[in-house]
PDB file of C-alpha atoms in Angstrom:
ATOM      1  CA  MET A  27      61.293  93.268  87.500  1.00  0.00           C
ATOM      2  CA  ARG A  28      57.602  92.636  87.989  1.00  0.00           C
ATOM      3  CA  TRP A  29      56.568  88.984  87.947  1.00  0.00           C
ATOM      4  CA  GLN A  30      52.973  88.229  86.981  1.00  0.00           C
ATOM      5  CA  THR A  31      51.258  84.879  87.234  1.00  0.00           C
ATOM      6  CA  THR A  32      47.674  83.763  86.847  1.00  0.00           C
ATOM      7  CA  LYS A  33      47.953  80.194  88.094  1.00  0.00           C
ATOM      8  CA  PHE A  34      49.845  80.589  91.359  1.00  0.00           C
ATOM      9  CA  SER A  35      49.693  82.958  94.278  1.00  0.00           C
ATOM     10  CA  PRO A  36      52.929  84.791  95.180  1.00  0.00           C
ATOM     11  CA  ILE A  37      53.674  82.386  98.030  1.00  0.00           C
ATOM     12  CA  GLN A  38      53.052  79.369  95.760  1.00  0.00           C
ATOM     13  CA  SER A  39      55.275  80.895  93.098  1.00  0.00           C
ATOM     14  CA  GLY A  40      57.955  81.425  95.732  1.00  0.00           C
ATOM     15  CA  ALA A  41      57.856  77.751  96.679  1.00  0.00           C
ATOM     16  CA  LEU A  42      57.991  76.751  93.003  1.00  0.00           C
ATOM     17  CA  PHE A  43      60.996  78.965  92.320  1.00  0.00           C
ATOM     18  CA  MET A  44      62.794  77.563  95.369  1.00  0.00           C
ATOM     19  CA  ALA A  45      62.329  74.049  93.960  1.00  0.00           C
ATOM     20  CA  VAL A  46      63.513  75.224  90.522  1.00  0.00           C
ATOM     21  CA  SER A  47      66.592  76.812  92.081  1.00  0.00           C
ATOM     22  CA  GLN A  48      67.518  73.518  93.723  1.00  0.00           C
ATOM     23  CA  ALA A  49      67.110  71.749  90.380  1.00  0.00           C
ATOM     24  CA  ALA A  50      69.506  74.275  88.842  1.00  0.00           C
ATOM     25  CA  PHE A  51      72.090  73.666  91.560  1.00  0.00           C
ATOM     26  CA  THR A  52      71.745  69.930  90.986  1.00  0.00           C
ATOM     27  CA  VAL A  53      72.535  70.529  87.307  1.00  0.00           C
ATOM     28  CA  THR A  54      75.664  72.368  88.445  1.00  0.00           C
ATOM     29  CA  ASP A  55      76.690  69.347  90.518  1.00  0.00           C
ATOM     30  CA  ILE A  56      76.018  66.981  87.607  1.00  0.00           C
ATOM     31  CA  PHE A  57      78.329  68.819  85.219  1.00  0.00           C
ATOM     32  CA  THR A  58      80.941  69.380  87.929  1.00  0.00           C
ATOM     33  CA  LYS A  59      80.958  65.696  88.877  1.00  0.00           C
ATOM     34  CA  ILE A  60      81.427  64.702  85.239  1.00  0.00           C
ATOM     35  CA  VAL A  61      84.251  67.179  84.665  1.00  0.00           C
ATOM     36  CA  VAL A  62      86.087  66.416  87.922  1.00  0.00           C
ATOM     37  CA  GLU A  63      86.623  62.864  86.666  1.00  0.00           C
ATOM     38  CA  SER A  64      88.657  64.145  83.703  1.00  0.00           C
ATOM     39  CA  LEU A  65      90.338  67.202  85.247  1.00  0.00           C
ATOM     40  CA  GLY A  66      92.407  67.583  88.370  1.00  0.00           C
ATOM     41  CA  LEU A  67      90.664  69.161  91.354  1.00  0.00           C
ATOM     42  CA  GLY A  68      92.960  72.187  91.330  1.00  0.00           C
ATOM     43  CA  GLN A  69      92.400  72.831  87.638  1.00  0.00           C
ATOM     44  CA  LEU A  70      88.640  72.543  88.092  1.00  0.00           C
ATOM     45  CA  ILE A  71      88.644  75.073  90.948  1.00  0.00           C
ATOM     46  CA  LEU A  72      90.936  77.376  88.956  1.00  0.00           C
ATOM     47  CA  VAL A  73      88.796  77.377  85.801  1.00  0.00           C
ATOM     48  CA  ARG A  74      85.495  77.662  87.637  1.00  0.00           C
ATOM     49  CA  GLY A  75      86.889  80.373  89.898  1.00  0.00           C
ATOM     50  CA  ALA A  76      88.256  82.297  86.914  1.00  0.00           C
ATOM     51  CA  ILE A  77      84.850  82.237  85.205  1.00  0.00           C
ATOM     52  CA  ALA A  78      83.164  83.421  88.397  1.00  0.00           C
ATOM     53  CA  THR A  79      85.796  86.138  88.879  1.00  0.00           C
ATOM     54  CA  ILE A  80      85.188  87.530  85.393  1.00  0.00           C
ATOM     55  CA  LEU A  81      81.415  87.516  85.844  1.00  0.00           C
ATOM     56  CA  MET A  82      81.608  89.143  89.279  1.00  0.00           C
ATOM     57  CA  ALA A  83      84.166  91.711  88.069  1.00  0.00           C
ATOM     58  CA  ILE A  84      81.713  92.830  85.382  1.00  0.00           C
ATOM     59  CA  PHE A  85      78.928  93.075  87.957  1.00  0.00           C
ATOM     60  CA  VAL A  86      81.050  94.974  90.498  1.00  0.00           C
ATOM     61  CA  TRP A  87      82.301  97.336  87.795  1.00  0.00           C
ATOM     62  CA  ARG A  88      78.797  98.027  86.490  1.00  0.00           C
ATOM     63  CA  THR A  89      77.517  98.711  90.010  1.00  0.00           C
ATOM     64  CA  ARG A  90      80.586 100.852  90.833  1.00  0.00           C
ATOM     65  CA  GLN A  91      81.487  98.879  93.934  1.00  0.00           C
ATOM     66  CA  PHE A  92      85.242  98.907  93.282  1.00  0.00           C
ATOM     67  CA  SER A  93      85.386 102.341  94.913  1.00  0.00           C
ATOM     68  CA  ASP A  94      84.730 100.600  98.251  1.00  0.00           C
ATOM     69  CA  ILE A  95      87.515  98.045  97.856  1.00  0.00           C
ATOM     70  CA  LYS A  96      89.342  99.306 100.970  1.00  0.00           C
ATOM     71  CA  SER A  97      86.387  98.130 103.054  1.00  0.00           C
ATOM     72  CA  LEU A  98      87.546  94.542 102.435  1.00  0.00           C
ATOM     73  CA  ILE A  99      90.365  95.058 104.936  1.00  0.00           C
ATOM     74  CA  ASN A 100      88.514  93.319 107.747  1.00  0.00           C
ATOM     75  CA  PRO A 101      89.389  90.173 109.760  1.00  0.00           C
ATOM     76  CA  PHE A 102      85.964  88.649 109.172  1.00  0.00           C
ATOM     77  CA  VAL A 103      86.501  88.925 105.417  1.00  0.00           C
ATOM     78  CA  LEU A 104      89.609  86.756 105.846  1.00  0.00           C
ATOM     79  CA  ILE A 105      87.735  84.242 108.020  1.00  0.00           C
ATOM     80  CA  ARG A 106      84.984  84.103 105.422  1.00  0.00           C
ATOM     81  CA  LEU A 107      87.526  83.433 102.665  1.00  0.00           C
ATOM     82  CA  ILE A 108      89.012  80.545 104.650  1.00  0.00           C
ATOM     83  CA  GLY A 109      85.547  79.077 105.109  1.00  0.00           C
ATOM     84  CA  GLU A 110      84.731  79.540 101.415  1.00  0.00           C
ATOM     85  CA  ILE A 111      87.931  77.905 100.181  1.00  0.00           C
ATOM     86  CA  GLY A 112      87.871  75.021 102.661  1.00  0.00           C
ATOM     87  CA  GLY A 113      84.186  74.343 102.064  1.00  0.00           C
ATOM     88  CA  THR A 114      84.591  74.334  98.290  1.00  0.00           C
ATOM     89  CA  VAL A 115      87.661  72.078  98.254  1.00  0.00           C
ATOM     90  CA  PHE A 116      86.151  69.438 100.533  1.00  0.00           C
ATOM     91  CA  TYR A 117      82.749  69.642  98.825  1.00  0.00           C
ATOM     92  CA  LEU A 118      84.328  68.923  95.439  1.00  0.00           C
ATOM     93  CA  LEU A 119      86.417  66.118  96.943  1.00  0.00           C
ATOM     94  CA  ALA A 120      83.211  64.558  98.242  1.00  0.00           C
ATOM     95  CA  LEU A 121      81.455  65.083  94.915  1.00  0.00           C
ATOM     96  CA  ALA A 122      84.313  63.335  93.120  1.00  0.00           C
ATOM     97  CA  HIS A 123      84.163  60.227  95.336  1.00  0.00           C
ATOM     98  CA  LEU A 124      80.543  59.909  96.498  1.00  0.00           C
ATOM     99  CA  PRO A 125      77.148  59.505  94.824  1.00  0.00           C
ATOM    100  CA  ILE A 126      75.602  62.892  94.151  1.00  0.00           C
ATOM    101  CA  ALA A 127      72.567  62.110  96.347  1.00  0.00           C
ATOM    102  CA  ASN A 128      74.818  61.266  99.319  1.00  0.00           C
ATOM    103  CA  VAL A 129      76.608  64.597  98.959  1.00  0.00           C
ATOM    104  CA  ALA A 130      73.294  66.463  98.830  1.00  0.00           C
ATOM    105  CA  ALA A 131      71.952  64.628 101.874  1.00  0.00           C
ATOM    106  CA  LEU A 132      75.006  65.362 104.017  1.00  0.00           C
ATOM    107  CA  TYR A 133      75.006  68.988 102.863  1.00  0.00           C
ATOM    108  CA  GLN A 134      71.559  69.488 104.370  1.00  0.00           C
ATOM    109  CA  THR A 135      73.169  69.599 107.816  1.00  0.00           C
ATOM    110  CA  LEU A 136      74.505  73.093 107.084  1.00  0.00           C
ATOM    111  CA  PRO A 137      71.565  74.994 108.673  1.00  0.00           C
ATOM    112  CA  LEU A 138      71.891  72.819 111.790  1.00  0.00           C
ATOM    113  CA  MET A 139      75.626  73.484 111.986  1.00  0.00           C
ATOM    114  CA  ILE A 140      74.990  77.219 111.620  1.00  0.00           C
ATOM    115  CA  THR A 141      72.472  77.076 114.480  1.00  0.00           C
ATOM    116  CA  VAL A 142      75.028  75.394 116.749  1.00  0.00           C
ATOM    117  CA  GLY A 143      77.814  77.736 115.667  1.00  0.00           C
ATOM    118  CA  ALA A 144      75.686  80.830 116.232  1.00  0.00           C
ATOM    119  CA  ALA A 145      74.956  79.685 119.777  1.00  0.00           C
ATOM    120  CA  ILE A 146      78.598  78.907 120.583  1.00  0.00           C
ATOM    121  CA  PHE A 147      80.467  81.710 118.825  1.00  0.00           C
ATOM    122  CA  LEU A 148      77.918  84.514 118.413  1.00  0.00           C
ATOM    123  CA  GLY A 149      76.081  84.096 121.698  1.00  0.00           C
ATOM    124  CA  GLU A 150      72.687  83.676 120.021  1.00  0.00           C
ATOM    125  CA  PHE A 151      70.021  82.060 122.159  1.00  0.00           C
ATOM    126  CA  VAL A 152      69.037  78.577 120.993  1.00  0.00           C
ATOM    127  CA  GLY A 153      66.215  76.985 122.952  1.00  0.00           C
ATOM    128  CA  PRO A 154      66.171  73.364 124.108  1.00  0.00           C
ATOM    129  CA  ARG A 155      63.871  72.290 121.262  1.00  0.00           C
ATOM    130  CA  ARG A 156      66.232  73.548 118.595  1.00  0.00           C
ATOM    131  CA  CYS A 157      69.150  71.955 120.462  1.00  0.00           C
ATOM    132  CA  LEU A 158      67.336  68.623 120.391  1.00  0.00           C
ATOM    133  CA  ALA A 159      66.546  69.096 116.696  1.00  0.00           C
ATOM    134  CA  ALA A 160      70.214  69.787 115.954  1.00  0.00           C
ATOM    135  CA  GLY A 161      71.229  66.719 117.968  1.00  0.00           C
ATOM    136  CA  ALA A 162      68.749  64.578 116.048  1.00  0.00           C
ATOM    137  CA  GLY A 163      70.138  65.938 112.792  1.00  0.00           C
ATOM    138  CA  PHE A 164      73.659  64.918 113.698  1.00  0.00           C
ATOM    139  CA  ILE A 165      72.387  61.461 114.661  1.00  0.00           C
ATOM    140  CA  GLY A 166      71.017  61.338 111.125  1.00  0.00           C
ATOM    141  CA  VAL A 167      74.515  62.120 109.861  1.00  0.00           C
ATOM    142  CA  LEU A 168      75.937  59.204 111.858  1.00  0.00           C
ATOM    143  CA  VAL A 169      73.278  56.938 110.366  1.00  0.00           C
ATOM    144  CA  MET A 170      74.355  58.023 106.882  1.00  0.00           C
ATOM    145  CA  LEU A 171      78.089  57.763 107.609  1.00  0.00           C
ATOM    146  CA  ARG A 172      77.856  54.453 109.545  1.00  0.00           C
ATOM    147  CA  PRO A 173      81.238  54.747 111.305  1.00  0.00           C
ATOM    148  CA  GLY A 174      82.622  51.390 112.388  1.00  0.00           C
ATOM    149  CA  LEU A 175      80.203  49.461 110.177  1.00  0.00           C
ATOM    150  CA  GLY A 176      80.722  47.624 106.913  1.00  0.00           C
ATOM    151  CA  GLY A 177      79.044  50.313 104.824  1.00  0.00           C
ATOM    152  CA  PHE A 178      81.364  53.070 106.034  1.00  0.00           C
ATOM    153  CA  ASN A 179      83.082  55.064 103.284  1.00  0.00           C
ATOM    154  CA  ALA A 180      85.986  57.192 104.484  1.00  0.00           C
ATOM    155  CA  ASN A 181      85.422  59.597 101.582  1.00  0.00           C
ATOM    156  CA  ALA A 182      82.098  60.544 103.189  1.00  0.00           C
ATOM    157  CA  LEU A 183      84.055  62.393 105.883  1.00  0.00           C
ATOM    158  CA  TYR A 184      84.837  65.094 103.330  1.00  0.00           C
ATOM    159  CA  MET A 185      81.267  66.394 103.634  1.00  0.00           C
ATOM    160  CA  PRO A 186      81.168  67.041 107.408  1.00  0.00           C
ATOM    161  CA  VAL A 187      84.469  68.900 107.048  1.00  0.00           C
ATOM    162  CA  SER A 188      83.011  70.883 104.151  1.00  0.00           C
ATOM    163  CA  VAL A 189      79.924  71.756 106.193  1.00  0.00           C
ATOM    164  CA  VAL A 190      82.079  73.018 109.092  1.00  0.00           C
ATOM    165  CA  PHE A 191      83.961  75.312 106.709  1.00  0.00           C
ATOM    166  CA  TYR A 192      80.762  76.541 105.068  1.00  0.00           C
ATOM    167  CA  ALA A 193      79.202  77.210 108.476  1.00  0.00           C
ATOM    168  CA  THR A 194      82.310  79.234 109.345  1.00  0.00           C
ATOM    169  CA  ARG A 195      81.772  81.219 106.156  1.00  0.00           C
ATOM    170  CA  GLU A 196      78.159  81.988 107.053  1.00  0.00           C
ATOM    171  CA  LEU A 197      78.949  82.930 110.658  1.00  0.00           C
ATOM    172  CA  ALA A 198      81.703  85.268 109.461  1.00  0.00           C
ATOM    173  CA  THR A 199      79.263  86.760 106.949  1.00  0.00           C
ATOM    174  CA  ARG A 200      76.960  87.680 109.830  1.00  0.00           C
ATOM    175  CA  ARG A 201      79.760  89.722 111.392  1.00  0.00           C
ATOM    176  CA  LEU A 202      80.663  91.639 108.234  1.00  0.00           C
ATOM    177  CA  PRO A 203      79.904  95.373 108.447  1.00  0.00           C
ATOM    178  CA  THR A 204      76.948  96.389 106.294  1.00  0.00           C
ATOM    179  CA  ALA A 205      79.183  98.982 104.624  1.00  0.00           C
ATOM    180  CA  ILE A 206      81.015  96.195 102.753  1.00  0.00           C
ATOM    181  CA  PRO A 207      79.213  95.604  99.416  1.00  0.00           C
ATOM    182  CA  SER A 208      78.182  91.973  98.954  1.00  0.00           C
ATOM    183  CA  GLY A 209      79.317  92.071  95.328  1.00  0.00           C
ATOM    184  CA  LEU A 210      82.866  92.905  96.392  1.00  0.00           C
ATOM    185  CA  VAL A 211      82.857  90.043  98.899  1.00  0.00           C
ATOM    186  CA  SER A 212      81.686  87.626  96.206  1.00  0.00           C
ATOM    187  CA  PHE A 213      84.290  88.944  93.753  1.00  0.00           C
ATOM    188  CA  LEU A 214      87.075  88.487  96.300  1.00  0.00           C
ATOM    189  CA  SER A 215      85.844  84.976  97.131  1.00  0.00           C
ATOM    190  CA  ALA A 216      85.822  83.958  93.469  1.00  0.00           C
ATOM    191  CA  MET A 217      89.303  85.369  92.912  1.00  0.00           C
ATOM    192  CA  ALA A 218      90.639  83.650  96.044  1.00  0.00           C
ATOM    193  CA  LEU A 219      89.214  80.334  94.852  1.00  0.00           C
ATOM    194  CA  ALA A 220      90.853  80.768  91.450  1.00  0.00           C
ATOM    195  CA  ILE A 221      94.222  81.501  93.075  1.00  0.00           C
ATOM    196  CA  CYS A 222      93.829  78.536  95.437  1.00  0.00           C
ATOM    197  CA  GLY A 223      92.970  76.290  92.501  1.00  0.00           C
ATOM    198  CA  GLY A 224      96.051  77.471  90.635  1.00  0.00           C
ATOM    199  CA  LEU A 225      98.267  76.640  93.618  1.00  0.00           C
ATOM    200  CA  MET A 226      96.656  73.197  93.843  1.00  0.00           C
ATOM    201  CA  VAL A 227      97.231  72.296  90.171  1.00  0.00           C
ATOM    202  CA  PRO A 228     100.758  70.823  90.661  1.00  0.00           C
ATOM    203  CA  MET A 229      99.509  68.762  93.628  1.00  0.00           C
ATOM    204  CA  THR A 230      96.414  67.376  91.877  1.00  0.00           C
ATOM    205  CA  GLY A 231      97.766  65.849  88.700  1.00  0.00           C
ATOM    206  CA  GLY A 232      99.126  68.944  86.979  1.00  0.00           C
ATOM    207  CA  TRP A 233      97.515  70.768  84.084  1.00  0.00           C
ATOM    208  CA  MET A 234      95.410  68.548  81.857  1.00  0.00           C
ATOM    209  CA  GLU A 235      94.054  69.268  78.407  1.00  0.00           C
ATOM    210  CA  LEU A 236      90.913  71.362  78.675  1.00  0.00           C
ATOM    211  CA  THR A 237      88.774  69.818  75.960  1.00  0.00           C
ATOM    212  CA  VAL A 238      85.853  71.527  74.258  1.00  0.00           C
ATOM    213  CA  PRO A 239      83.276  69.249  75.984  1.00  0.00           C
ATOM    214  CA  ALA A 240      84.827  69.947  79.403  1.00  0.00           C
ATOM    215  CA  THR A 241      84.844  73.687  78.730  1.00  0.00           C
ATOM    216  CA  LEU A 242      81.202  73.612  77.640  1.00  0.00           C
ATOM    217  CA  MET A 243      80.214  71.632  80.730  1.00  0.00           C
ATOM    218  CA  LEU A 244      81.998  74.090  83.008  1.00  0.00           C
ATOM    219  CA  ALA A 245      80.214  76.933  81.224  1.00  0.00           C
ATOM    220  CA  ALA A 246      76.911  75.095  81.666  1.00  0.00           C
ATOM    221  CA  ALA A 247      77.682  74.576  85.348  1.00  0.00           C
ATOM    222  CA  ALA A 248      78.368  78.289  85.771  1.00  0.00           C
ATOM    223  CA  THR A 249      75.160  79.183  83.922  1.00  0.00           C
ATOM    224  CA  SER A 250      73.022  76.839  86.003  1.00  0.00           C
ATOM    225  CA  MET A 251      74.588  78.260  89.164  1.00  0.00           C
ATOM    226  CA  LEU A 252      73.615  81.774  88.084  1.00  0.00           C
ATOM    227  CA  LEU A 253      70.091  80.589  87.257  1.00  0.00           C
ATOM    228  CA  GLY A 254      69.864  78.905  90.642  1.00  0.00           C
ATOM    229  CA  ASN A 255      70.782  82.123  92.410  1.00  0.00           C
ATOM    230  CA  PHE A 256      68.330  84.071  90.223  1.00  0.00           C
ATOM    231  CA  PHE A 257      65.422  81.787  91.091  1.00  0.00           C
ATOM    232  CA  ILE A 258      66.293  81.694  94.769  1.00  0.00           C
ATOM    233  CA  ILE A 259      66.173  85.497  94.865  1.00  0.00           C
ATOM    234  CA  LEU A 260      62.801  85.433  93.084  1.00  0.00           C
ATOM    235  CA  SER A 261      61.627  82.853  95.589  1.00  0.00           C
ATOM    236  CA  THR A 262      62.520  84.887  98.636  1.00  0.00           C
ATOM    237  CA  ARG A 263      61.030  88.061  97.170  1.00  0.00           C
ATOM    238  CA  LEU A 264      57.702  86.503  96.217  1.00  0.00           C
ATOM    239  CA  GLY A 265      57.078  84.106  99.087  1.00  0.00           C
ATOM    240  CA  ASP A 266      57.349  84.191 102.852  1.00  0.00           C
ATOM    241  CA  LEU A 267      60.894  83.026 103.643  1.00  0.00           C
ATOM    242  CA  SER A 268      59.829  80.713 106.454  1.00  0.00           C
ATOM    243  CA  PHE A 269      57.348  79.041 104.069  1.00  0.00           C
ATOM    244  CA  VAL A 270      59.576  78.653 101.020  1.00  0.00           C
ATOM    245  CA  ALA A 271      62.780  77.673 102.879  1.00  0.00           C
ATOM    246  CA  PRO A 272      61.742  74.020 103.451  1.00  0.00           C
ATOM    247  CA  PHE A 273      61.436  73.609  99.676  1.00  0.00           C
ATOM    248  CA  ARG A 274      65.233  73.791  99.523  1.00  0.00           C
ATOM    249  CA  TYR A 275      65.117  70.146 100.548  1.00  0.00           C
ATOM    250  CA  THR A 276      63.705  69.305  97.103  1.00  0.00           C
ATOM    251  CA  GLY A 277      67.370  69.363  96.150  1.00  0.00           C
ATOM    252  CA  LEU A 278      67.564  65.893  97.689  1.00  0.00           C
ATOM    253  CA  ILE A 279      64.919  64.653  95.260  1.00  0.00           C
ATOM    254  CA  TRP A 280      66.666  66.201  92.255  1.00  0.00           C
ATOM    255  CA  SER A 281      70.018  64.775  93.372  1.00  0.00           C
ATOM    256  CA  LEU A 282      68.502  61.330  93.883  1.00  0.00           C
ATOM    257  CA  LEU A 283      67.014  61.386  90.382  1.00  0.00           C
ATOM    258  CA  ALA A 284      70.265  62.712  88.910  1.00  0.00           C
ATOM    259  CA  GLY A 285      72.257  59.949  90.566  1.00  0.00           C
ATOM    260  CA  MET A 286      69.969  57.248  89.211  1.00  0.00           C
ATOM    261  CA  ILE A 287      69.670  58.691  85.692  1.00  0.00           C
ATOM    262  CA  PHE A 288      73.200  59.941  84.990  1.00  0.00           C
ATOM    263  CA  PHE A 289      75.412  57.888  87.304  1.00  0.00           C
ATOM    264  CA  ALA A 290      73.388  54.695  87.929  1.00  0.00           C
ATOM    265  CA  SER A 291      73.744  55.142  91.700  1.00  0.00           C
ATOM    266  CA  PHE A 292      70.993  54.185  94.131  1.00  0.00           C
ATOM    267  CA  PRO A 293      70.955  55.121  97.839  1.00  0.00           C
ATOM    268  CA  ASP A 294      70.684  52.310 100.374  1.00  0.00           C
ATOM    269  CA  LEU A 295      68.222  52.195 103.271  1.00  0.00           C
ATOM    270  CA  PRO A 296      70.526  53.728 105.946  1.00  0.00           C
ATOM    271  CA  MET A 297      71.243  56.673 103.647  1.00  0.00           C
ATOM    272  CA  VAL A 298      67.528  57.265 103.027  1.00  0.00           C
ATOM    273  CA  PHE A 299      66.700  56.903 106.738  1.00  0.00           C
ATOM    274  CA  GLY A 300      69.515  59.213 107.836  1.00  0.00           C
ATOM    275  CA  ALA A 301      68.566  61.803 105.215  1.00  0.00           C
ATOM    276  CA  ALA A 302      64.960  61.727 106.430  1.00  0.00           C
ATOM    277  CA  ILE A 303      66.149  62.453 109.989  1.00  0.00           C
ATOM    278  CA  VAL A 304      68.301  65.367 108.798  1.00  0.00           C
ATOM    279  CA  VAL A 305      65.517  66.863 106.679  1.00  0.00           C
ATOM    280  CA  GLY A 306      62.973  66.484 109.469  1.00  0.00           C
ATOM    281  CA  SER A 307      65.334  68.131 111.946  1.00  0.00           C
ATOM    282  CA  GLY A 308      66.053  70.966 109.550  1.00  0.00           C
ATOM    283  CA  ILE A 309      62.389  71.680 108.857  1.00  0.00           C
ATOM    284  CA  TYR A 310      61.597  71.614 112.579  1.00  0.00           C
ATOM    285  CA  THR A 311      64.484  74.006 113.259  1.00  0.00           C
ATOM    286  CA  LEU A 312      63.111  76.391 110.627  1.00  0.00           C
ATOM    287  CA  TYR A 313      59.694  76.160 112.264  1.00  0.00           C
ATOM    288  CA  ARG A 314      61.079  76.921 115.722  1.00  0.00           C
ATOM    289  CA  GLU A 315      63.031  79.881 114.333  1.00  0.00           C
ATOM    290  CA  ARG A 316      59.818  81.224 112.840  1.00  0.00           C
ATOM    291  CA  VAL A 317      58.048  80.831 116.185  1.00  0.00           C
ATOM    292  CA  ALA A 318      60.942  82.543 117.964  1.00  0.00           C
ATOM    293  CA  GLY A 319      60.921  85.350 115.403  1.00  0.00           C
ATOM    294  CA  HIS A 320      64.432  84.725 114.068  1.00  0.00           C
ATOM    295  CA  THR A 321      65.371  85.218 110.424  1.00  0.00           C
ATOM    296  CA  ARG A 322      68.443  84.267 108.442  1.00  0.00           C
ATOM    297  CA  PRO A 323      70.301  85.622 105.454  1.00  0.00           C
ATOM    298  CA  ILE A 324      69.245  84.159 102.112  1.00  0.00           C
ATOM    299  CA  SER A 325      72.584  82.389 101.696  1.00  0.00           C
ATOM    300  CA  GLU A 326      72.070  80.440 104.917  1.00  0.00           C
ATOM    301  CA  MET A 327      68.502  79.463 104.160  1.00  0.00           C
ATOM    302  CA  SER A 328      69.503  78.207 100.747  1.00  0.00           C
ATOM    303  CA  GLY A 329      72.755  76.640 101.806  1.00  0.00           C
ATOM    304  CA  LEU A 330      74.517  78.405  98.978  1.00  0.00           C
ATOM    305  CA  SER A 331      77.663  80.320  98.459  1.00  0.00           C
ATOM    306  CA  GLU A 332      77.319  83.913  97.343  1.00  0.00           C
ATOM    307  CA  THR A 333      79.848  83.207  94.636  1.00  0.00           C
TER     308      THR A 333
END
């Protein structure tokens, strides 16, 4: 598809689409947070995973990727699935118990965690400046979590666990052979999440009535997720990745506004200060990677699942 614009240059359009993608993902979180209050966690994962499985099955069938299904027999595919499932479960647990802006702020540590993991497990060289930036980012996390202080919320620990799982997913993705179609990997991930959600249903309140409003909100969440992925692909195709990537942090702004408008939640000063440290560290890490000539997959730069 050819995108034409008269008001913005390609790189400006790329930055705009990155910001729009983050707004779409915030919409997904809004609907998910509303629905998770009326449905059990397992049922939510099951329904959302089933919708994603159907959509991905259509895509994989249309692109004739099912013929390569044997390529999924790979240990890194299994590791990626574990990371996907663990990250999703703990992310939704955090979303159910924390303000949406807090979840978004803690999620921004994912690129930093990937940097550390790549150095430890993949042997990638990480210079002292990026190490310091990662350390500063994790200090920002401690500021937001406030362990041992009166403002500490134990539910906030769900997010660091989620980030570790998601980082595992991304590191495993790096080791996947290029012969494995990405559509098949996404299809398998969606199906695994649906199965996991089904197994969790008896342990998370059983099956609850799936009302029309809840169904519509889940459909809206799935649609906004697809739109988010669409705009993030447009963004990375139109603009220089190292330039547009920092605009992923606009998700913090959208989440802050969403929390105030839809959930009447306002972040306190430590949360704002800690988030600023994390964002600053992340942007500096991106800058150093550009200087060093490193690039990352789109999923890592956006902090998104491929499903």
